[in-house]
XYZ file of C-alpha atoms in Angstrom:
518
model
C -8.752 5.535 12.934
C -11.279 3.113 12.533
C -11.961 1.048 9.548
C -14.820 -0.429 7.855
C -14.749 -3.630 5.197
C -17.231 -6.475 3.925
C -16.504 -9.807 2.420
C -19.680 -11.876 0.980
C -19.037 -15.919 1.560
C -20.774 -18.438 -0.614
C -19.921 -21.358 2.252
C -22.907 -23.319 3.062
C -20.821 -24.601 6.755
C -22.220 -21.912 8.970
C -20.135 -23.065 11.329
C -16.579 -22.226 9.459
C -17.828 -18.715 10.891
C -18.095 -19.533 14.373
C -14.882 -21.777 14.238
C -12.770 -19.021 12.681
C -13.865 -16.535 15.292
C -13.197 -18.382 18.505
C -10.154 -20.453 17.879
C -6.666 -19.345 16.334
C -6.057 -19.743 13.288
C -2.661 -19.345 10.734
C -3.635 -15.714 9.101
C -1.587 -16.451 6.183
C -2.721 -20.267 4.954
C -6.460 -19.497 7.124
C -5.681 -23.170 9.084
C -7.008 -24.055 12.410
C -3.951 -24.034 14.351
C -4.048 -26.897 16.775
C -1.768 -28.163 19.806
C 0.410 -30.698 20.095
C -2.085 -33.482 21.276
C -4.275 -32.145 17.972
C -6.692 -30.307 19.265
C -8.138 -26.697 18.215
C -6.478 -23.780 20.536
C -8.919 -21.666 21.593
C -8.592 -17.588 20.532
C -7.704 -15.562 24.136
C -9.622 -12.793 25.317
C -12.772 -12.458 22.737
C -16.260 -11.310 23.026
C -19.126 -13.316 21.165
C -22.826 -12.936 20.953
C -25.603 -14.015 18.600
C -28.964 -12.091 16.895
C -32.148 -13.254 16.169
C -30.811 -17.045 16.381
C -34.012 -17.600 18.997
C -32.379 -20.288 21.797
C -29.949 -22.112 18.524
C -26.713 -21.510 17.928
C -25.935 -19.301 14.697
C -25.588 -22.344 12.191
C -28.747 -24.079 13.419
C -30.502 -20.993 13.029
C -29.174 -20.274 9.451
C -30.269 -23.353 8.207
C -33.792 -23.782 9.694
C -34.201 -20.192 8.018
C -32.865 -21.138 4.786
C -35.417 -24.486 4.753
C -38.260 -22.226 5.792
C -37.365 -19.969 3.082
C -36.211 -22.127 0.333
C -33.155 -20.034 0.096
C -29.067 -20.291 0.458
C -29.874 -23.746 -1.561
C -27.527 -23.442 -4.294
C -23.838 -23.920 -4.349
C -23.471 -20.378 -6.219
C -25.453 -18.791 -3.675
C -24.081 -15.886 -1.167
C -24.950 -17.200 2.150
C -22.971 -14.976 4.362
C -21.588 -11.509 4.642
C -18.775 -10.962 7.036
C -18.453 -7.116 8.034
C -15.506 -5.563 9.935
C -15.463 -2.303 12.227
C -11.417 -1.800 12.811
C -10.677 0.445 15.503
C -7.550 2.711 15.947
C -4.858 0.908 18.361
C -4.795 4.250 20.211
C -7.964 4.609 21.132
C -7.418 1.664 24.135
C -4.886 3.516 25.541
C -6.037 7.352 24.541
C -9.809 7.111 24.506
C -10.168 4.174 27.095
C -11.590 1.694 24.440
C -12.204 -1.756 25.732
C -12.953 -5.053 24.261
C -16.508 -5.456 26.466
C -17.492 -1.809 25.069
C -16.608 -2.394 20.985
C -18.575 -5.461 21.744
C -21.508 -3.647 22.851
C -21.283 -1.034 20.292
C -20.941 -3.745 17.740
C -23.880 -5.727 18.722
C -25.844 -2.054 18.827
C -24.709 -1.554 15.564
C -26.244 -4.549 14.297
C -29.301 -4.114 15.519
C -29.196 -1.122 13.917
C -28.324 -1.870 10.390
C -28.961 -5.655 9.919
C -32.217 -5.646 11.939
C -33.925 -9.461 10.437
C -30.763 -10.896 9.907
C -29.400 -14.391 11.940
C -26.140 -12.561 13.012
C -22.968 -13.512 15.040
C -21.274 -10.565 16.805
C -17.518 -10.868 18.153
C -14.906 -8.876 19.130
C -11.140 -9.790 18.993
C -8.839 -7.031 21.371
C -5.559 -7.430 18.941
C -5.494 -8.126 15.007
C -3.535 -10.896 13.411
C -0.789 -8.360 12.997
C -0.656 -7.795 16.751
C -0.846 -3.750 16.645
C -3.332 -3.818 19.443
C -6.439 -2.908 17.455
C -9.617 -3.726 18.904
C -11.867 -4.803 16.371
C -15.383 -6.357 15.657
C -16.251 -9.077 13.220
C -20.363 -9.105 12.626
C -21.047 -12.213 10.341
C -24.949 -12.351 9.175
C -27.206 -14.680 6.953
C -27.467 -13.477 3.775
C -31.442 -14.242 4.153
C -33.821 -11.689 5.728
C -36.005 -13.976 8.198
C -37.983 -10.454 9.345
C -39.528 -7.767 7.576
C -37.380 -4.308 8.551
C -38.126 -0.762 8.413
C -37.083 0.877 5.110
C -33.984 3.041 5.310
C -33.256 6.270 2.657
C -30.624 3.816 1.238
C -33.153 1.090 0.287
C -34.559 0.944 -3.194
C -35.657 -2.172 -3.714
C -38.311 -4.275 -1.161
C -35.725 -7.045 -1.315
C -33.891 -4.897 0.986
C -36.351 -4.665 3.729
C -38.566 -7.497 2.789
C -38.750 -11.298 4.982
C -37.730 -14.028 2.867
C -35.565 -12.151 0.542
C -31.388 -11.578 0.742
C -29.224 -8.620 2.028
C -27.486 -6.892 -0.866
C -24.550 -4.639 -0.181
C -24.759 -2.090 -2.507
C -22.686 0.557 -2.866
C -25.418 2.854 -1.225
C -25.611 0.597 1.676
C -21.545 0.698 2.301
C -22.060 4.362 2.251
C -25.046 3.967 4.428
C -22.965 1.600 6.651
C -19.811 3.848 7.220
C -21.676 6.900 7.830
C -22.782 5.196 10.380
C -19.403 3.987 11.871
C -18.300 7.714 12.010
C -21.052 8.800 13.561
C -20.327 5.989 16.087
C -16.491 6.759 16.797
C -17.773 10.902 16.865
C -20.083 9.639 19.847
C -17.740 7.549 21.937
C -14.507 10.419 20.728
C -12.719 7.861 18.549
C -10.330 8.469 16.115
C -12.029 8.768 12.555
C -11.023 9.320 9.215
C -13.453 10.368 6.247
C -14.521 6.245 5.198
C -16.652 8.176 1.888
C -14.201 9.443 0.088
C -12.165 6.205 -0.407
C -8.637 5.399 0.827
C -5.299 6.522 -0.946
C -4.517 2.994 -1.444
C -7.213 0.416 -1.384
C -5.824 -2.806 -0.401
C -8.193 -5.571 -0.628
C -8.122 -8.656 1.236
C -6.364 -10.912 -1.246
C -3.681 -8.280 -2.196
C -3.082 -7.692 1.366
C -3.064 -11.627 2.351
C -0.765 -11.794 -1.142
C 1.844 -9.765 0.279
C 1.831 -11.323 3.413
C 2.627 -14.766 2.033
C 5.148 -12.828 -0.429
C 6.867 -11.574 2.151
C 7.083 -14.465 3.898
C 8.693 -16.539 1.283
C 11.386 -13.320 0.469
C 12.553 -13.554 3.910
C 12.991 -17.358 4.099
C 14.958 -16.852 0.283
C 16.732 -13.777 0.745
C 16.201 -12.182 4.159
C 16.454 -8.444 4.459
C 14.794 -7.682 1.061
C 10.909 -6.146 0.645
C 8.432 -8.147 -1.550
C 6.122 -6.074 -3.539
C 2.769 -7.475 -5.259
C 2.347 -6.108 -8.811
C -0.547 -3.604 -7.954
C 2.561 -2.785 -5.422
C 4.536 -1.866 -7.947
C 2.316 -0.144 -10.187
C 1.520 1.703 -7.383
C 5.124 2.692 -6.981
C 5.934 3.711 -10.690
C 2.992 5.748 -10.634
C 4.097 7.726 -7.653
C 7.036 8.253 -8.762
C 5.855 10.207 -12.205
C 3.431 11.750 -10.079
C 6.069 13.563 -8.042
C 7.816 15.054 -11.056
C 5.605 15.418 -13.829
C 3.779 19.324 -14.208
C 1.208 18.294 -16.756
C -0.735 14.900 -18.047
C 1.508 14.565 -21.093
C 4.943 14.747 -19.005
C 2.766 11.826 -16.552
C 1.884 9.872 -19.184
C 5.134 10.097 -21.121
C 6.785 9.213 -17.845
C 4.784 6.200 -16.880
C 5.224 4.975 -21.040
C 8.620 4.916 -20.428
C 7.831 2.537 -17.685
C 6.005 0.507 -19.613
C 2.857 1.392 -18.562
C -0.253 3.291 -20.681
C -2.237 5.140 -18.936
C -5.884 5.345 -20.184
C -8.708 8.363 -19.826
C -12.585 6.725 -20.392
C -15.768 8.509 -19.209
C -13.641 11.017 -17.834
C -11.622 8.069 -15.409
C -7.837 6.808 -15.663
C -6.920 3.207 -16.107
C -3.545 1.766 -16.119
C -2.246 -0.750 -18.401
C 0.780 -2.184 -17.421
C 3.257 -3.992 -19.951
C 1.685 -8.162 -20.535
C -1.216 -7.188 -19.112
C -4.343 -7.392 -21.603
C -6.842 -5.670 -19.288
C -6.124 -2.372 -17.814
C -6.332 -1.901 -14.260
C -9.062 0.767 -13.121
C -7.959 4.061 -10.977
C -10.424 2.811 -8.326
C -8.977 -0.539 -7.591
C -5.751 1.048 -7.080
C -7.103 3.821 -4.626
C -8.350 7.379 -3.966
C -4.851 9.096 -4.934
C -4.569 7.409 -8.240
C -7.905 8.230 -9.718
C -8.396 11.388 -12.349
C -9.196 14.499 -9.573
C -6.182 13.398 -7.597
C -3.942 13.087 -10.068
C -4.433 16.037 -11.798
C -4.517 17.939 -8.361
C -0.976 16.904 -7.633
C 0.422 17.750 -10.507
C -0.715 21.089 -10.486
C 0.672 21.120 -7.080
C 3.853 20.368 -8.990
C 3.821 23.075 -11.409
C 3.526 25.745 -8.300
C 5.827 24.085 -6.160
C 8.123 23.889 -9.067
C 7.963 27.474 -9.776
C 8.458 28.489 -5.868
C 11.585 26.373 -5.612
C 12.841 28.433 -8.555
C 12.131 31.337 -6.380
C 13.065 29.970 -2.875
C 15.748 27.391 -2.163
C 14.312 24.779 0.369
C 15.456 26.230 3.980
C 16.899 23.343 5.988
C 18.577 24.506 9.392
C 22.509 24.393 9.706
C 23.734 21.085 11.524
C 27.014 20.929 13.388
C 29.475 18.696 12.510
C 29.016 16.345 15.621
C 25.445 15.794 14.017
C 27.406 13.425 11.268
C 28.735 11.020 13.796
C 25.381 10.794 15.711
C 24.751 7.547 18.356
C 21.156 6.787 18.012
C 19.162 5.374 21.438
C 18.367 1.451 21.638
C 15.257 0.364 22.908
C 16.255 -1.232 26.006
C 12.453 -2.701 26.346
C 12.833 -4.742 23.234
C 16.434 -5.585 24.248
C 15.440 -7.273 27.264
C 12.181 -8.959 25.183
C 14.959 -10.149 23.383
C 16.557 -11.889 25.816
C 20.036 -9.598 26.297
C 22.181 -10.190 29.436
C 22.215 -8.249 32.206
C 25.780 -6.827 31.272
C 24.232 -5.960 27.803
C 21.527 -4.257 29.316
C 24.120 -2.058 31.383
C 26.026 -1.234 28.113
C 22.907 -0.377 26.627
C 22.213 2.130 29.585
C 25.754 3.874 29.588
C 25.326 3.996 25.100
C 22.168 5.647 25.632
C 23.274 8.303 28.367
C 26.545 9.171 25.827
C 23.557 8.933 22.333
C 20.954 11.672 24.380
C 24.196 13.835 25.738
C 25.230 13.885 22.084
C 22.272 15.028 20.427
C 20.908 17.690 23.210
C 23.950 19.213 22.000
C 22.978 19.031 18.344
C 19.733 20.246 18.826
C 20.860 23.067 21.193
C 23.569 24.555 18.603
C 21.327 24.260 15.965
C 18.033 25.862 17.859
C 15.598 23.175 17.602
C 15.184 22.339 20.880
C 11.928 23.015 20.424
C 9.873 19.516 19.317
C 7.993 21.392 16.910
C 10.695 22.874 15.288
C 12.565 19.664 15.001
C 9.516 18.375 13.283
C 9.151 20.964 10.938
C 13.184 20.770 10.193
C 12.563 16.843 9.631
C 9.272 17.154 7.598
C 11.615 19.846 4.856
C 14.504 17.721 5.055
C 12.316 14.482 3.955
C 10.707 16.605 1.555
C 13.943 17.191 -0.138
C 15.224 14.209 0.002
C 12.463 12.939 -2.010
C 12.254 15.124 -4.566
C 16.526 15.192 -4.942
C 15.830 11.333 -5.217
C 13.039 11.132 -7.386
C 14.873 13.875 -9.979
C 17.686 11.039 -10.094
C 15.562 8.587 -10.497
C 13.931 10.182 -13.250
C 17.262 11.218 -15.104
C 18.428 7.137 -14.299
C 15.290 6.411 -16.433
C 16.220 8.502 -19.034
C 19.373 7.630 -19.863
C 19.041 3.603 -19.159
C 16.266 4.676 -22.529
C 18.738 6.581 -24.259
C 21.369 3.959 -24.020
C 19.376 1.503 -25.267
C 18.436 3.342 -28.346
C 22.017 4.339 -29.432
C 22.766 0.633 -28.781
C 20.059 -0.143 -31.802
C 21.277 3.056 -33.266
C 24.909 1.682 -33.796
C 23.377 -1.955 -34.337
C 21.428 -1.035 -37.342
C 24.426 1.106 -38.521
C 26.723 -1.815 -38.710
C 24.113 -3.641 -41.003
C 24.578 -0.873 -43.369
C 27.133 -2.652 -45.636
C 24.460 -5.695 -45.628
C 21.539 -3.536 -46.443
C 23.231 -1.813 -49.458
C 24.640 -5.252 -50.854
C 20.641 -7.061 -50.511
C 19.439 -4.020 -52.194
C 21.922 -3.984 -55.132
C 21.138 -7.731 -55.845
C 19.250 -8.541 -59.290
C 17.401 -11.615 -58.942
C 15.019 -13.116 -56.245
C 17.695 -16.117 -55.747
C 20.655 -14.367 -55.423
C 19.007 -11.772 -52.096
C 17.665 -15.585 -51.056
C 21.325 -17.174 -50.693
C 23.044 -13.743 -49.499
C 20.361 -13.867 -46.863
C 20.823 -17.409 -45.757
C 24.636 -16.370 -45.706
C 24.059 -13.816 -43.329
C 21.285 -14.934 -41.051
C 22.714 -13.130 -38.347
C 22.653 -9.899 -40.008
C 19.396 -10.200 -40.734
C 17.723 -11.287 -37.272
C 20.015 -7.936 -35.264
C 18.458 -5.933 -38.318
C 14.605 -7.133 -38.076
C 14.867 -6.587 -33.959
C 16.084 -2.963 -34.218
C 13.727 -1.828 -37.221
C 10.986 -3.345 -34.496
C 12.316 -1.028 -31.701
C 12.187 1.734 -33.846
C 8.475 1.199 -35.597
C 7.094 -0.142 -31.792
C 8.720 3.441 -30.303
C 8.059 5.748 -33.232
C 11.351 6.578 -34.545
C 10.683 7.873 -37.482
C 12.579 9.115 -38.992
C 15.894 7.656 -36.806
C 17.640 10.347 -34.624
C 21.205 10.552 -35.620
C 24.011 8.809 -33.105
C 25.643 12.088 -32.415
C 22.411 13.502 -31.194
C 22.117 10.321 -29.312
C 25.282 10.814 -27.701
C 25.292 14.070 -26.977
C 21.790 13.586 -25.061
C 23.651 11.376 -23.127
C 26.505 13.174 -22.443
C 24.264 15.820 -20.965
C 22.218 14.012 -18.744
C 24.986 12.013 -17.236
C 26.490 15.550 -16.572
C 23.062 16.983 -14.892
C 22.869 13.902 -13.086
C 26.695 14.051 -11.490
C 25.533 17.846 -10.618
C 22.518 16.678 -9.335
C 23.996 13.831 -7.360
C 26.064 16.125 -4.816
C 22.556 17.692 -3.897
C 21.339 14.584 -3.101
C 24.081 12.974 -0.974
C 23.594 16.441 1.059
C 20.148 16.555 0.991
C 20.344 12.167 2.198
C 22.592 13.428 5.288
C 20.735 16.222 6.041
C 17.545 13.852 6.396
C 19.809 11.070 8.091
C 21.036 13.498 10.717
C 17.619 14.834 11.219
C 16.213 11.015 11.336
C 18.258 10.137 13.915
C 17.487 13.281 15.920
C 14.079 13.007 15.920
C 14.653 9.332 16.556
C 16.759 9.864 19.649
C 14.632 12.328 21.178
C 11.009 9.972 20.454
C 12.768 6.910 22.106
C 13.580 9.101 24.917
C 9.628 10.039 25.543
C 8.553 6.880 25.048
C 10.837 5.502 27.500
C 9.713 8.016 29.836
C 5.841 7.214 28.862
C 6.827 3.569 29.961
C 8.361 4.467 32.659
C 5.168 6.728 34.293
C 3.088 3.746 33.745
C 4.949 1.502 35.622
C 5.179 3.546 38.483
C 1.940 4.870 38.135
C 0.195 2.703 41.279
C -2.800 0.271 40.634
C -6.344 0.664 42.154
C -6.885 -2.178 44.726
């Protein structure tokens, strides 16, 4: 699915633009990276083109234009804007999608759209995460050297006007990805809708954020997933979202998380706990603003009421299914630099892990892919929801503990609280509260968990308790469900595991014996 981003620059070195583009650079610091006599290592297979630069290269050009103009002078200035077209790492192998015809559709597109503009246009054939996307970087000069013809999106003449800047407006990014859909609808690309915004939106910074995050967790403590705070507000959220049936039960949820959830002009914001400002729906993405929300959680009241009606139908497994082998990737084995004799293993494993779950499937009639994908899609379905009701009872009682913990707190102050009161004189509460301080500081903290939590008045301890009680018993019933509903996914997992491996192998295996054209 292609993609479709912008990022202004207020860097008056032109050239940082060019540099970046043709030689490699460390993603996560954005360093040069250099060899070891020093020198800058050129980016491999990359196709670059200038606009409207007239016989100089992009940064000569950019400056003589921004003397002529008596623009891009001050240090505040934008003097760039950096756009991105992404394109789906399946459409090289699925569509035939090359780096020499992005490149030409890029520099189209800028003709197109930034018609005036000084522009570089470049594509790279992988991104810095190596998937294999192809993708095209068009950098322009924020200054207009040449008057343009006015597009629908236009409403000002400093948007088609010489001598004046580019402005990306919200209309224009619009305008813009429009456009790239219509583009990947022409040459039958993948496309998703770009105008209706993402589920998540990850910018740049949160994206480069996690990257470094991650980096540093698996140098400290290898194994473990870093998260970025929007991350995890992201998380929390999800998870009320999947139980709650009404706004209240969301908000109440996400409160007990430590998070407030705001409604102004008819959009959410979320507040999390030491935060001053609230962070808006929209920064967060498309599935956390108001229609969204409220969507899924009327999707939860009816889904709700049909499991009440219809248990969740996952097909019988045999018991073979519980000890299941699952198929190594002997391509990445021997990428990883396995022996010969390992490789062999590997081969014999594999025959014994595909006998194994043909069997599986065939006794428990989903030999058919579809139906294995369907049984997989309900199982994880399940699973989810079993996990996220535990979740959700974990919550409650972690809250409930610590509130009969104040509870019984404050009731062993009692003694101390009658005594202070039955005191006379000013000077005699003074010296029995300097006798006992401690007293005093356990009682202040609890009456502030109680005022900052509205407990007023105090539930009783046996209430307490037997809330408790109960939830720790729906949980333990609960819990059996979900270690069934975990296996049943597990065993599915691996199933549908097995049997992709398998085609992929086979997919390899066609290519390489597919023969080349001389």
């Amino acid at each position: 699915m292609a993609t479709f981003k912008h990022i202004s620059s207020k860097n008056a070195d032109y050239s940082a633009a060019e540099k970046y583009l043709t030689f490699e650079h460390d993603e996560i610091r954005m360093k040069p990276m250099r060899d070891e006599k020093g020198r800058l290592i050129p980016r491999e297979n990359f196709r670059f083109s200038t606009l409207n630069c007239g016989g100089d290269n992009f940064a000569i050009a950019c400056l003589r234009a921004n003397k002529r103009f008596r623009k891009n002078m001050n240090r505040g200035e934008i003097k760039s804007h950096h756009y991105i077209i992404s394109f789906d790492p399946k459409d090289g192998p699925d569509h035939g999608l090359t780096v020499d015809k992005a490149q030409e559709m890029g520099e189209q597109f800028c003709r197109d759209n930034f018609a005036g503009h000084q522009a570089i246009v470049c594509t790279h054939a992988d991104g810095h995460n190596h998937s294999g996307n192809i993708h095209v970087h068009i950098v322009i000069n924020s200054l207009r050297i040449e008057d343009t013809p006015r597009k629908p999106y236009m409403d000002r003449p400093a948007d088609w006007k010489a001598g004046t800047k580019h402005r990306c407006t919200d209309a224009a990014m619009n305008h813009y990805k429009s456009e790239v859909m219509k583009m990947c609808e022409r040459e039958g690309l993948y496309q998703i809708d770009l105008l209706n915004g993402s589920p998540e939106k990850i910018t740049d910074a949160e994206y480069w954020a996690k990257r470094r995050g991650q980096q540093r967790a698996d140098a400290e403590h290898p194994g473990t997933t870093f998260q970025t705070d929007l991350g995890k507000l992201r998380q929390e959220i999800r998870n009320a979202m999947a139980i709650a049936k009404t706004f209240e039960e969301f908000a109440e949820l996400l409160l007990k998380s430590g998070i407030i959830v705001k409604e102004s002009r008819g959009r959410y914001s979320y507040l999390p706990e030491g935060r001053q400002k609230p962070i808006t729906a929209r920064r967060l993405g498309y599935d956390f603003e108001k229609a969204a929300v409220l969507a899924k959680l009327a999707e939860n009241g009816t889904r709700l009421e049909e499991k009440d009606k219809k248990e969740i139908n996952i097909p019988d497994l045999p018991e073979e299914a519980k000890e299941l082998l699952q198929i190594l990737d002997r391509e990445k084995l021997r990428e990883d630099g396995k022996g010969t004799g390992y490789l062999r293993w590997a081969s014999i494993h594999n025959i014994k892990a595909m006998s194994q779950t043909l069997d599986v499937l065939r006794q428990a009639g989903l030999m058919d892919m579809r139906k294995l994908e369907e049984a997989y899609d309900t199982a994880s379905r399940a699973f989810t929801e079993s996990q996220t009701e535990i979740k959700s009872i974990e919550a409650r009682i972690a809250e409930r503990k610590e509130l009969l913990s104040h509870l019984r707190s404050y009731a062993r102050t009692r003694k101390v609280r009658d005594e202070y009161d039955a005191l006379k004189t000013e000077k005699q509460r003074q010296v029995y509260k300097e006798a006992h301080t401690s007293d005093f500081i356990l009682m202040d903290a609890d009456r502030k968990y109680f005022r900052e939590r509205g407990y007023t008045p105090l539930p009783k301890i046996k209430d307490v308790q037997a809330e408790l009680d109960r939830l720790y018993a729906e949980k333990n019933a609960r819990y059996e469900e979900y270690k069934a509903r975990k296996a049943e996914f597990q065993e599915l997992a691996t199933l549908r595991q097995n049997i992709r491996k398998v085609l992929g192998e086979s997919e390899r295996d066609k290519a390489k014996e597919k023969p080349t054209k001389s």
